[in-house]
PDB file of N, CA and C in Angstrom:
ATOM      1  N   MET A   1       0.901  -1.130   0.073  1.00  0.00           N
ATOM      2  CA  MET A   1       0.010  -0.009  -0.006  1.00  0.00           C
ATOM      3  C   MET A   1       0.921   1.239  -0.002  1.00  0.00           C
ATOM      4  N   PRO A   2       0.525   2.294  -0.925  1.00  0.00           N
ATOM      5  CA  PRO A   2       1.335   3.419  -0.926  1.00  0.00           C
ATOM      6  C   PRO A   2       1.198   4.180   0.321  1.00  0.00           C
ATOM      7  N   ASP A   3       2.306   4.934   0.604  1.00  0.00           N
ATOM      8  CA  ASP A   3       2.232   5.819   1.894  1.00  0.00           C
ATOM      9  C   ASP A   3       1.394   7.028   1.651  1.00  0.00           C
ATOM     10  N   THR A   4       1.056   7.673   2.743  1.00  0.00           N
ATOM     11  CA  THR A   4       0.140   8.738   2.971  1.00  0.00           C
ATOM     12  C   THR A   4       0.661   9.919   2.048  1.00  0.00           C
ATOM     13  N   ARG A   5       2.054  10.149   2.144  1.00  0.00           N
ATOM     14  CA  ARG A   5       2.637  11.298   1.392  1.00  0.00           C
ATOM     15  C   ARG A   5       2.403  11.137  -0.161  1.00  0.00           C
ATOM     16  N   TYR A   6       2.590   9.891  -0.611  1.00  0.00           N
ATOM     17  CA  TYR A   6       2.352   9.621  -2.117  1.00  0.00           C
ATOM     18  C   TYR A   6       0.920   9.902  -2.400  1.00  0.00           C
ATOM     19  N   LEU A   7      -0.070   9.418  -1.630  1.00  0.00           N
ATOM     20  CA  LEU A   7      -1.454   9.629  -1.945  1.00  0.00           C
ATOM     21  C   LEU A   7      -1.826  11.122  -1.916  1.00  0.00           C
ATOM     22  N   LEU A   8      -1.349  11.826  -1.064  1.00  0.00           N
ATOM     23  CA  LEU A   8      -1.593  13.299  -0.892  1.00  0.00           C
ATOM     24  C   LEU A   8      -1.067  13.937  -2.104  1.00  0.00           C
ATOM     25  N   LEU A   9       0.133  13.635  -2.485  1.00  0.00           N
ATOM     26  CA  LEU A   9       0.743  14.198  -3.687  1.00  0.00           C
ATOM     27  C   LEU A   9       0.026  13.871  -4.960  1.00  0.00           C
ATOM     28  N   ALA A  10      -0.430  12.666  -5.047  1.00  0.00           N
ATOM     29  CA  ALA A  10      -1.233  12.277  -6.263  1.00  0.00           C
ATOM     30  C   ALA A  10      -2.573  12.997  -6.236  1.00  0.00           C
ATOM     31  N   ALA A  11      -3.141  13.175  -5.173  1.00  0.00           N
ATOM     32  CA  ALA A  11      -4.489  13.848  -5.096  1.00  0.00           C
ATOM     33  C   ALA A  11      -4.240  15.396  -5.474  1.00  0.00           C
ATOM     34  N   ALA A  12      -3.112  15.956  -4.919  1.00  0.00           N
ATOM     35  CA  ALA A  12      -2.885  17.331  -5.262  1.00  0.00           C
ATOM     36  C   ALA A  12      -2.607  17.590  -6.763  1.00  0.00           C
ATOM     37  N   VAL A  13      -1.850  16.648  -7.401  1.00  0.00           N
ATOM     38  CA  VAL A  13      -1.445  16.775  -8.816  1.00  0.00           C
ATOM     39  C   VAL A  13      -2.732  16.628  -9.620  1.00  0.00           C
ATOM     40  N   SER A  14      -3.591  15.664  -9.320  1.00  0.00           N
ATOM     41  CA  SER A  14      -4.813  15.459 -10.055  1.00  0.00           C
ATOM     42  C   SER A  14      -5.765  16.662  -9.832  1.00  0.00           C
ATOM     43  N   ALA A  15      -5.811  17.280  -8.650  1.00  0.00           N
ATOM     44  CA  ALA A  15      -6.702  18.402  -8.448  1.00  0.00           C
ATOM     45  C   ALA A  15      -6.239  19.569  -9.303  1.00  0.00           C
ATOM     46  N   ALA A  16      -4.826  19.762  -9.355  1.00  0.00           N
ATOM     47  CA  ALA A  16      -4.351  20.776 -10.121  1.00  0.00           C
ATOM     48  C   ALA A  16      -4.527  20.683 -11.514  1.00  0.00           C
ATOM     49  N   VAL A  17      -4.322  19.493 -12.066  1.00  0.00           N
ATOM     50  CA  VAL A  17      -4.612  19.241 -13.480  1.00  0.00           C
ATOM     51  C   VAL A  17      -6.121  19.424 -13.827  1.00  0.00           C
ATOM     52  N   ASN A  18      -6.967  18.910 -12.952  1.00  0.00           N
ATOM     53  CA  ASN A  18      -8.391  19.052 -13.138  1.00  0.00           C
ATOM     54  C   ASN A  18      -8.841  20.536 -13.118  1.00  0.00           C
ATOM     55  N   TRP A  19      -8.307  21.310 -12.213  1.00  0.00           N
ATOM     56  CA  TRP A  19      -8.687  22.772 -12.093  1.00  0.00           C
ATOM     57  C   TRP A  19      -8.119  23.503 -13.404  1.00  0.00           C
ATOM     58  N   THR A  20      -6.890  23.102 -13.787  1.00  0.00           N
ATOM     59  CA  THR A  20      -6.375  23.820 -15.032  1.00  0.00           C
ATOM     60  C   THR A  20      -7.155  23.435 -16.180  1.00  0.00           C
ATOM     61  N   LEU A  21      -7.546  22.284 -16.337  1.00  0.00           N
ATOM     62  CA  LEU A  21      -8.271  21.875 -17.508  1.00  0.00           C
ATOM     63  C   LEU A  21      -9.638  22.603 -17.592  1.00  0.00           C
ATOM     64  N   ARG A  22     -10.276  22.824 -16.364  1.00  0.00           N
ATOM     65  CA  ARG A  22     -11.533  23.486 -16.376  1.00  0.00           C
ATOM     66  C   ARG A  22     -11.458  25.023 -16.516  1.00  0.00           C
ATOM     67  N   ALA A  23     -10.358  25.681 -16.054  1.00  0.00           N
ATOM     68  CA  ALA A  23     -10.201  27.078 -16.169  1.00  0.00           C
ATOM     69  C   ALA A  23      -9.661  27.533 -17.542  1.00  0.00           C
ATOM     70  N   VAL A  24      -8.896  26.723 -18.229  1.00  0.00           N
ATOM     71  CA  VAL A  24      -8.355  27.083 -19.544  1.00  0.00           C
ATOM     72  C   VAL A  24      -9.442  27.680 -20.573  1.00  0.00           C
ATOM     73  N   PRO A  25     -10.542  26.901 -20.746  1.00  0.00           N
ATOM     74  CA  PRO A  25     -11.563  27.464 -21.711  1.00  0.00           C
ATOM     75  C   PRO A  25     -12.024  28.823 -21.379  1.00  0.00           C
ATOM     76  N   PHE A  26     -12.321  29.037 -20.059  1.00  0.00           N
ATOM     77  CA  PHE A  26     -12.852  30.348 -19.620  1.00  0.00           C
ATOM     78  C   PHE A  26     -11.737  31.439 -19.879  1.00  0.00           C
ATOM     79  N   THR A  27     -10.523  31.121 -19.619  1.00  0.00           N
ATOM     80  CA  THR A  27      -9.448  32.118 -19.857  1.00  0.00           C
ATOM     81  C   THR A  27      -9.298  32.423 -21.315  1.00  0.00           C
ATOM     82  N   VAL A  28      -9.450  31.438 -22.184  1.00  0.00           N
ATOM     83  CA  VAL A  28      -9.342  31.666 -23.635  1.00  0.00           C
ATOM     84  C   VAL A  28     -10.567  32.418 -24.139  1.00  0.00           C
ATOM     85  N   LEU A  29     -11.706  32.056 -23.572  1.00  0.00           N
ATOM     86  CA  LEU A  29     -12.957  32.773 -24.100  1.00  0.00           C
ATOM     87  C   LEU A  29     -13.083  34.180 -23.677  1.00  0.00           C
ATOM     88  N   ALA A  30     -12.385  34.567 -22.593  1.00  0.00           N
ATOM     89  CA  ALA A  30     -12.543  35.796 -22.091  1.00  0.00           C
ATOM     90  C   ALA A  30     -12.014  36.806 -23.027  1.00  0.00           C
ATOM     91  N   SER A  31     -10.933  36.473 -23.783  1.00  0.00           N
ATOM     92  CA  SER A  31     -10.426  37.473 -24.716  1.00  0.00           C
ATOM     93  C   SER A  31     -11.259  37.596 -25.962  1.00  0.00           C
ATOM     94  N   LEU A  32     -12.173  36.592 -26.175  1.00  0.00           N
ATOM     95  CA  LEU A  32     -12.952  36.509 -27.371  1.00  0.00           C
ATOM     96  C   LEU A  32     -14.295  37.100 -27.263  1.00  0.00           C
ATOM     97  N   ARG A  33     -14.676  37.460 -26.059  1.00  0.00           N
ATOM     98  CA  ARG A  33     -16.029  37.995 -25.796  1.00  0.00           C
ATOM     99  C   ARG A  33     -16.447  39.234 -26.585  1.00  0.00           C
ATOM    100  N   ALA A  34     -15.534  40.055 -26.836  1.00  0.00           N
ATOM    101  CA  ALA A  34     -15.879  41.244 -27.602  1.00  0.00           C
ATOM    102  C   ALA A  34     -15.800  41.045 -29.136  1.00  0.00           C
ATOM    103  N   SER A  35     -15.566  39.775 -29.592  1.00  0.00           N
ATOM    104  CA  SER A  35     -15.343  39.416 -31.011  1.00  0.00           C
ATOM    105  C   SER A  35     -16.749  39.600 -31.649  1.00  0.00           C
ATOM    106  N   LYS A  36     -16.935  40.207 -32.766  1.00  0.00           N
ATOM    107  CA  LYS A  36     -18.117  40.336 -33.588  1.00  0.00           C
ATOM    108  C   LYS A  36     -18.467  38.957 -34.117  1.00  0.00           C
ATOM    109  N   THR A  37     -17.476  38.227 -34.552  1.00  0.00           N
ATOM    110  CA  THR A  37     -17.740  36.885 -35.026  1.00  0.00           C
ATOM    111  C   THR A  37     -18.292  35.988 -34.019  1.00  0.00           C
ATOM    112  N   LEU A  38     -17.855  36.023 -32.821  1.00  0.00           N
ATOM    113  CA  LEU A  38     -18.336  35.112 -31.702  1.00  0.00           C
ATOM    114  C   LEU A  38     -19.760  35.596 -31.346  1.00  0.00           C
ATOM    115  N   GLN A  39     -20.057  36.959 -31.358  1.00  0.00           N
ATOM    116  CA  GLN A  39     -21.415  37.331 -31.119  1.00  0.00           C
ATOM    117  C   GLN A  39     -22.338  36.913 -32.149  1.00  0.00           C
ATOM    118  N   TYR A  40     -21.910  36.989 -33.407  1.00  0.00           N
ATOM    119  CA  TYR A  40     -22.835  36.452 -34.524  1.00  0.00           C
ATOM    120  C   TYR A  40     -23.062  34.983 -34.424  1.00  0.00           C
ATOM    121  N   LEU A  41     -22.056  34.218 -34.177  1.00  0.00           N
ATOM    122  CA  LEU A  41     -22.201  32.718 -34.026  1.00  0.00           C
ATOM    123  C   LEU A  41     -23.097  32.394 -32.817  1.00  0.00           C
ATOM    124  N   SER A  42     -22.896  33.177 -31.716  1.00  0.00           N
ATOM    125  CA  SER A  42     -23.695  32.852 -30.527  1.00  0.00           C
ATOM    126  C   SER A  42     -25.245  33.118 -30.817  1.00  0.00           C
ATOM    127  N   ALA A  43     -25.547  34.075 -31.756  1.00  0.00           N
ATOM    128  CA  ALA A  43     -26.946  34.356 -32.087  1.00  0.00           C
ATOM    129  C   ALA A  43     -27.424  33.442 -33.062  1.00  0.00           C
ATOM    130  N   THR A  44     -26.597  32.908 -34.029  1.00  0.00           N
ATOM    131  CA  THR A  44     -27.227  32.096 -35.159  1.00  0.00           C
ATOM    132  C   THR A  44     -26.876  30.572 -34.983  1.00  0.00           C
ATOM    133  N   MET A  45     -26.049  30.239 -34.137  1.00  0.00           N
ATOM    134  CA  MET A  45     -25.654  28.811 -34.035  1.00  0.00           C
ATOM    135  C   MET A  45     -26.783  27.878 -33.493  1.00  0.00           C
ATOM    136  N   PRO A  46     -27.579  28.385 -32.457  1.00  0.00           N
ATOM    137  CA  PRO A  46     -28.618  27.448 -31.966  1.00  0.00           C
ATOM    138  C   PRO A  46     -29.580  27.056 -32.971  1.00  0.00           C
ATOM    139  N   SER A  47     -30.129  27.971 -33.824  1.00  0.00           N
ATOM    140  CA  SER A  47     -31.054  27.711 -34.804  1.00  0.00           C
ATOM    141  C   SER A  47     -30.423  26.863 -35.835  1.00  0.00           C
ATOM    142  N   GLY A  48     -29.228  27.182 -36.275  1.00  0.00           N
ATOM    143  CA  GLY A  48     -28.434  26.379 -37.266  1.00  0.00           C
ATOM    144  C   GLY A  48     -28.293  24.945 -36.820  1.00  0.00           C
ATOM    145  N   ILE A  49     -27.885  24.705 -35.545  1.00  0.00           N
ATOM    146  CA  ILE A  49     -27.726  23.412 -34.962  1.00  0.00           C
ATOM    147  C   ILE A  49     -29.022  22.601 -34.982  1.00  0.00           C
ATOM    148  N   MET A  50     -30.197  23.276 -34.691  1.00  0.00           N
ATOM    149  CA  MET A  50     -31.526  22.672 -34.725  1.00  0.00           C
ATOM    150  C   MET A  50     -31.920  22.152 -36.029  1.00  0.00           C
ATOM    151  N   VAL A  51     -31.584  23.034 -37.069  1.00  0.00           N
ATOM    152  CA  VAL A  51     -31.891  22.715 -38.496  1.00  0.00           C
ATOM    153  C   VAL A  51     -31.045  21.529 -38.963  1.00  0.00           C
ATOM    154  N   ILE A  52     -29.811  21.469 -38.568  1.00  0.00           N
ATOM    155  CA  ILE A  52     -28.919  20.313 -38.849  1.00  0.00           C
ATOM    156  C   ILE A  52     -29.407  19.017 -38.178  1.00  0.00           C
ATOM    157  N   LEU A  53     -29.887  19.148 -36.960  1.00  0.00           N
ATOM    158  CA  LEU A  53     -30.400  18.001 -36.204  1.00  0.00           C
ATOM    159  C   LEU A  53     -31.747  17.507 -36.957  1.00  0.00           C
ATOM    160  N   LEU A  54     -32.490  18.446 -37.291  1.00  0.00           N
ATOM    161  CA  LEU A  54     -33.760  18.123 -37.939  1.00  0.00           C
ATOM    162  C   LEU A  54     -33.558  17.270 -39.341  1.00  0.00           C
ATOM    163  N   VAL A  55     -32.695  17.906 -40.063  1.00  0.00           N
ATOM    164  CA  VAL A  55     -32.297  17.265 -41.445  1.00  0.00           C
ATOM    165  C   VAL A  55     -31.668  15.791 -41.181  1.00  0.00           C
ATOM    166  N   TYR A  56     -30.864  15.766 -40.133  1.00  0.00           N
ATOM    167  CA  TYR A  56     -30.193  14.446 -39.788  1.00  0.00           C
ATOM    168  C   TYR A  56     -31.220  13.414 -39.407  1.00  0.00           C
ATOM    169  N   CYS A  57     -32.161  13.873 -38.578  1.00  0.00           N
ATOM    170  CA  CYS A  57     -33.184  12.859 -38.027  1.00  0.00           C
ATOM    171  C   CYS A  57     -34.184  12.490 -39.173  1.00  0.00           C
ATOM    172  N   LEU A  58     -34.468  13.338 -40.055  1.00  0.00           N
ATOM    173  CA  LEU A  58     -35.473  12.983 -41.086  1.00  0.00           C
ATOM    174  C   LEU A  58     -34.918  12.687 -42.454  1.00  0.00           C
ATOM    175  N   ARG A  59     -33.673  12.506 -42.530  1.00  0.00           N
ATOM    176  CA  ARG A  59     -33.063  12.156 -43.763  1.00  0.00           C
ATOM    177  C   ARG A  59     -33.357  10.869 -44.393  1.00  0.00           C
ATOM    178  N   ASP A  60     -33.542   9.753 -43.440  1.00  0.00           N
ATOM    179  CA  ASP A  60     -33.747   8.460 -43.891  1.00  0.00           C
ATOM    180  C   ASP A  60     -35.238   8.137 -43.756  1.00  0.00           C
ATOM    181  N   LEU A  61     -36.167   9.071 -43.584  1.00  0.00           N
ATOM    182  CA  LEU A  61     -37.560   8.808 -43.310  1.00  0.00           C
ATOM    183  C   LEU A  61     -38.185   8.296 -44.603  1.00  0.00           C
ATOM    184  N   PRO A  62     -38.803   7.042 -44.458  1.00  0.00           N
ATOM    185  CA  PRO A  62     -39.466   6.401 -45.654  1.00  0.00           C
ATOM    186  C   PRO A  62     -40.840   7.213 -45.868  1.00  0.00           C
ATOM    187  N   LEU A  63     -40.781   8.170 -46.569  1.00  0.00           N
ATOM    188  CA  LEU A  63     -41.982   9.052 -46.731  1.00  0.00           C
ATOM    189  C   LEU A  63     -43.291   8.383 -47.346  1.00  0.00           C
ATOM    190  N   PRO A  64     -43.062   7.393 -48.404  1.00  0.00           N
ATOM    191  CA  PRO A  64     -44.284   6.697 -48.894  1.00  0.00           C
ATOM    192  C   PRO A  64     -44.873   5.697 -47.872  1.00  0.00           C
ATOM    193  N   GLN A  65     -44.138   5.178 -46.867  1.00  0.00           N
ATOM    194  CA  GLN A  65     -44.652   4.300 -45.982  1.00  0.00           C
ATOM    195  C   GLN A  65     -45.374   4.841 -44.741  1.00  0.00           C
ATOM    196  N   ALA A  66     -46.155   3.988 -44.070  1.00  0.00           N
ATOM    197  CA  ALA A  66     -46.931   4.430 -42.962  1.00  0.00           C
ATOM    198  C   ALA A  66     -46.080   4.739 -41.775  1.00  0.00           C
ATOM    199  N   HIS A  67     -44.817   4.104 -41.760  1.00  0.00           N
ATOM    200  CA  HIS A  67     -43.906   4.316 -40.635  1.00  0.00           C
ATOM    201  C   HIS A  67     -43.509   5.800 -40.436  1.00  0.00           C
ATOM    202  N   ALA A  68     -43.538   6.541 -41.481  1.00  0.00           N
ATOM    203  CA  ALA A  68     -43.192   8.034 -41.493  1.00  0.00           C
ATOM    204  C   ALA A  68     -44.152   8.846 -40.792  1.00  0.00           C
ATOM    205  N   ILE A  69     -45.369   8.286 -40.559  1.00  0.00           N
ATOM    206  CA  ILE A  69     -46.334   9.212 -39.995  1.00  0.00           C
ATOM    207  C   ILE A  69     -46.088   9.525 -38.511  1.00  0.00           C
ATOM    208  N   ALA A  70     -45.479   8.527 -37.780  1.00  0.00           N
ATOM    209  CA  ALA A  70     -45.247   8.805 -36.342  1.00  0.00           C
ATOM    210  C   ALA A  70     -44.195   9.934 -36.161  1.00  0.00           C
ATOM    211  N   PRO A  71     -43.045   9.822 -36.844  1.00  0.00           N
ATOM    212  CA  PRO A  71     -42.074  10.974 -36.674  1.00  0.00           C
ATOM    213  C   PRO A  71     -42.568  12.350 -37.168  1.00  0.00           C
ATOM    214  N   LEU A  72     -43.397  12.254 -38.236  1.00  0.00           N
ATOM    215  CA  LEU A  72     -43.908  13.496 -38.781  1.00  0.00           C
ATOM    216  C   LEU A  72     -44.956  14.173 -37.867  1.00  0.00           C
ATOM    217  N   ALA A  73     -45.887  13.214 -37.169  1.00  0.00           N
ATOM    218  CA  ALA A  73     -46.703  13.697 -36.261  1.00  0.00           C
ATOM    219  C   ALA A  73     -46.024  14.311 -35.004  1.00  0.00           C
ATOM    220  N   ALA A  74     -44.979  13.532 -34.636  1.00  0.00           N
ATOM    221  CA  ALA A  74     -44.238  14.103 -33.487  1.00  0.00           C
ATOM    222  C   ALA A  74     -43.606  15.409 -33.852  1.00  0.00           C
ATOM    223  N   LEU A  75     -43.131  15.630 -35.012  1.00  0.00           N
ATOM    224  CA  LEU A  75     -42.483  16.868 -35.441  1.00  0.00           C
ATOM    225  C   LEU A  75     -43.595  18.032 -35.473  1.00  0.00           C
ATOM    226  N   VAL A  76     -44.838  17.667 -35.949  1.00  0.00           N
ATOM    227  CA  VAL A  76     -45.909  18.681 -35.906  1.00  0.00           C
ATOM    228  C   VAL A  76     -46.308  19.033 -34.553  1.00  0.00           C
ATOM    229  N   ALA A  77     -46.348  18.054 -33.593  1.00  0.00           N
ATOM    230  CA  ALA A  77     -46.684  18.319 -32.259  1.00  0.00           C
ATOM    231  C   ALA A  77     -45.628  19.105 -31.562  1.00  0.00           C
ATOM    232  N   THR A  78     -44.379  18.795 -31.803  1.00  0.00           N
ATOM    233  CA  THR A  78     -43.251  19.563 -31.237  1.00  0.00           C
ATOM    234  C   THR A  78     -43.329  21.012 -31.740  1.00  0.00           C
ATOM    235  N   VAL A  79     -43.363  21.289 -33.081  1.00  0.00           N
ATOM    236  CA  VAL A  79     -43.333  22.613 -33.514  1.00  0.00           C
ATOM    237  C   VAL A  79     -44.695  23.329 -33.053  1.00  0.00           C
ATOM    238  N   GLY A  80     -45.809  22.682 -33.029  1.00  0.00           N
ATOM    239  CA  GLY A  80     -47.052  23.290 -32.549  1.00  0.00           C
ATOM    240  C   GLY A  80     -46.987  23.671 -31.113  1.00  0.00           C
ATOM    241  N   LEU A  81     -46.451  22.735 -30.249  1.00  0.00           N
ATOM    242  CA  LEU A  81     -46.399  23.082 -28.847  1.00  0.00           C
ATOM    243  C   LEU A  81     -45.560  24.232 -28.622  1.00  0.00           C
ATOM    244  N   HIS A  82     -44.338  24.249 -29.431  1.00  0.00           N
ATOM    245  CA  HIS A  82     -43.365  25.262 -29.198  1.00  0.00           C
ATOM    246  C   HIS A  82     -43.880  26.739 -29.634  1.00  0.00           C
ATOM    247  N   LEU A  83     -44.650  26.685 -30.738  1.00  0.00           N
ATOM    248  CA  LEU A  83     -45.203  27.884 -31.211  1.00  0.00           C
ATOM    249  C   LEU A  83     -46.267  28.414 -30.246  1.00  0.00           C
ATOM    250  N   TRP A  84     -47.005  27.453 -29.642  1.00  0.00           N
ATOM    251  CA  TRP A  84     -48.128  27.832 -28.754  1.00  0.00           C
ATOM    252  C   TRP A  84     -47.701  28.324 -27.347  1.00  0.00           C
ATOM    253  N   ARG A  85     -46.744  27.540 -26.754  1.00  0.00           N
ATOM    254  CA  ARG A  85     -46.307  27.856 -25.373  1.00  0.00           C
ATOM    255  C   ARG A  85     -44.973  28.455 -25.272  1.00  0.00           C
ATOM    256  N   ARG A  86     -44.157  28.333 -26.269  1.00  0.00           N
ATOM    257  CA  ARG A  86     -42.718  28.899 -26.199  1.00  0.00           C
ATOM    258  C   ARG A  86     -41.949  28.286 -25.146  1.00  0.00           C
ATOM    259  N   ASN A  87     -42.199  26.970 -24.799  1.00  0.00           N
ATOM    260  CA  ASN A  87     -41.477  26.280 -23.783  1.00  0.00           C
ATOM    261  C   ASN A  87     -40.774  25.053 -24.379  1.00  0.00           C
ATOM    262  N   ALA A  88     -39.490  25.169 -24.388  1.00  0.00           N
ATOM    263  CA  ALA A  88     -38.746  24.007 -25.032  1.00  0.00           C
ATOM    264  C   ALA A  88     -38.840  22.677 -24.388  1.00  0.00           C
ATOM    265  N   LEU A  89     -38.942  22.681 -23.068  1.00  0.00           N
ATOM    266  CA  LEU A  89     -39.161  21.454 -22.280  1.00  0.00           C
ATOM    267  C   LEU A  89     -40.470  20.916 -22.622  1.00  0.00           C
ATOM    268  N   LEU A  90     -41.484  21.579 -22.636  1.00  0.00           N
ATOM    269  CA  LEU A  90     -42.887  21.067 -22.902  1.00  0.00           C
ATOM    270  C   LEU A  90     -42.966  20.612 -24.350  1.00  0.00           C
ATOM    271  N   SER A  91     -42.384  21.299 -25.318  1.00  0.00           N
ATOM    272  CA  SER A  91     -42.385  20.801 -26.644  1.00  0.00           C
ATOM    273  C   SER A  91     -41.615  19.597 -26.926  1.00  0.00           C
ATOM    274  N   ILE A  92     -40.475  19.429 -26.250  1.00  0.00           N
ATOM    275  CA  ILE A  92     -39.651  18.187 -26.362  1.00  0.00           C
ATOM    276  C   ILE A  92     -40.456  16.992 -25.872  1.00  0.00           C
ATOM    277  N   ILE A  93     -40.982  17.203 -24.614  1.00  0.00           N
ATOM    278  CA  ILE A  93     -41.655  16.117 -23.940  1.00  0.00           C
ATOM    279  C   ILE A  93     -42.926  15.825 -24.740  1.00  0.00           C
ATOM    280  N   GLY A  94     -43.651  16.777 -25.188  1.00  0.00           N
ATOM    281  CA  GLY A  94     -44.896  16.498 -25.957  1.00  0.00           C
ATOM    282  C   GLY A  94     -44.580  15.817 -27.277  1.00  0.00           C
ATOM    283  N   GLY A  95     -43.603  16.140 -28.022  1.00  0.00           N
ATOM    284  CA  GLY A  95     -43.192  15.470 -29.262  1.00  0.00           C
ATOM    285  C   GLY A  95     -42.756  14.127 -29.008  1.00  0.00           C
ATOM    286  N   THR A  96     -41.858  13.911 -27.976  1.00  0.00           N
ATOM    287  CA  THR A  96     -41.537  12.573 -27.756  1.00  0.00           C
ATOM    288  C   THR A  96     -42.593  11.685 -27.309  1.00  0.00           C
ATOM    289  N   THR A  97     -43.524  12.165 -26.479  1.00  0.00           N
ATOM    290  CA  THR A  97     -44.738  11.430 -26.128  1.00  0.00           C
ATOM    291  C   THR A  97     -45.493  10.998 -27.337  1.00  0.00           C
ATOM    292  N   VAL A  98     -45.784  11.930 -28.213  1.00  0.00           N
ATOM    293  CA  VAL A  98     -46.591  11.628 -29.411  1.00  0.00           C
ATOM    294  C   VAL A  98     -45.786  10.537 -30.266  1.00  0.00           C
ATOM    295  N   HIS A  99     -44.514  10.701 -30.458  1.00  0.00           N
ATOM    296  CA  HIS A  99     -43.813   9.685 -31.160  1.00  0.00           C
ATOM    297  C   HIS A  99     -43.854   8.317 -30.534  1.00  0.00           C
ATOM    298  N   VAL A 100     -43.508   8.294 -29.330  1.00  0.00           N
ATOM    299  CA  VAL A 100     -43.574   6.961 -28.592  1.00  0.00           C
ATOM    300  C   VAL A 100     -44.976   6.389 -28.670  1.00  0.00           C
ATOM    301  N   ALA A 101     -45.899   7.194 -28.325  1.00  0.00           N
ATOM    302  CA  ALA A 101     -47.294   6.553 -28.270  1.00  0.00           C
ATOM    303  C   ALA A 101     -47.761   6.053 -29.627  1.00  0.00           C
ATOM    304  N   LEU A 102     -47.430   6.807 -30.739  1.00  0.00           N
ATOM    305  CA  LEU A 102     -47.755   6.362 -32.129  1.00  0.00           C
ATOM    306  C   LEU A 102     -46.953   5.126 -32.572  1.00  0.00           C
ATOM    307  N   ALA A 103     -45.648   5.218 -32.370  1.00  0.00           N
ATOM    308  CA  ALA A 103     -44.712   4.110 -32.794  1.00  0.00           C
ATOM    309  C   ALA A 103     -45.032   2.872 -31.987  1.00  0.00           C
ATOM    310  N   SER A 104     -45.421   2.880 -30.777  1.00  0.00           N
ATOM    311  CA  SER A 104     -45.558   1.649 -29.948  1.00  0.00           C
ATOM    312  C   SER A 104     -47.053   1.193 -30.030  1.00  0.00           C
ATOM    313  N   THR A 105     -47.951   1.908 -30.575  1.00  0.00           N
ATOM    314  CA  THR A 105     -49.270   1.328 -30.544  1.00  0.00           C
ATOM    315  C   THR A 105     -49.889   1.339 -32.015  1.00  0.00           C
ATOM    316  N   VAL A 106     -49.990   2.470 -32.643  1.00  0.00           N
ATOM    317  CA  VAL A 106     -50.668   2.439 -33.989  1.00  0.00           C
ATOM    318  C   VAL A 106     -49.779   1.856 -35.058  1.00  0.00           C
ATOM    319  N   PHE A 107     -48.477   2.231 -35.084  1.00  0.00           N
ATOM    320  CA  PHE A 107     -47.555   1.723 -36.110  1.00  0.00           C
ATOM    321  C   PHE A 107     -46.592   0.729 -35.487  1.00  0.00           C
ATOM    322  N   ALA A 108     -46.984  -0.188 -34.635  1.00  0.00           N
ATOM    323  CA  ALA A 108     -46.129  -1.102 -33.977  1.00  0.00           C
ATOM    324  C   ALA A 108     -45.949  -2.378 -34.715  1.00  0.00           C
ATOM    325  N   SER A 109     -45.988  -2.471 -35.940  1.00  0.00           N
ATOM    326  CA  SER A 109     -45.866  -3.680 -36.644  1.00  0.00           C
ATOM    327  C   SER A 109     -44.447  -3.860 -37.197  1.00  0.00           C
TER     328      SER A 109
END
């Protein structure tokens, strides 16, 4: 069994490495906060990421088949709930509930 001094030194080194790795991104980003490019990206990236996720999720959807109705109904429910209530959590849970309910009952073959 290692001695106490070795264990304390190992804990101190791992704590220092952990703290440094967590502090470096904030230190680097502090100098970029005034950047126009970073402000533009922070305003446009969330909607861009959502569009990319939407296209990725729907890219292999078999549109002529009945299996496509469940994800499309979930998409309509998600968009409708979000436009109605403007609550991301409610729209995600509602869309997921619609998809799971339709996929496991109506289109469960």
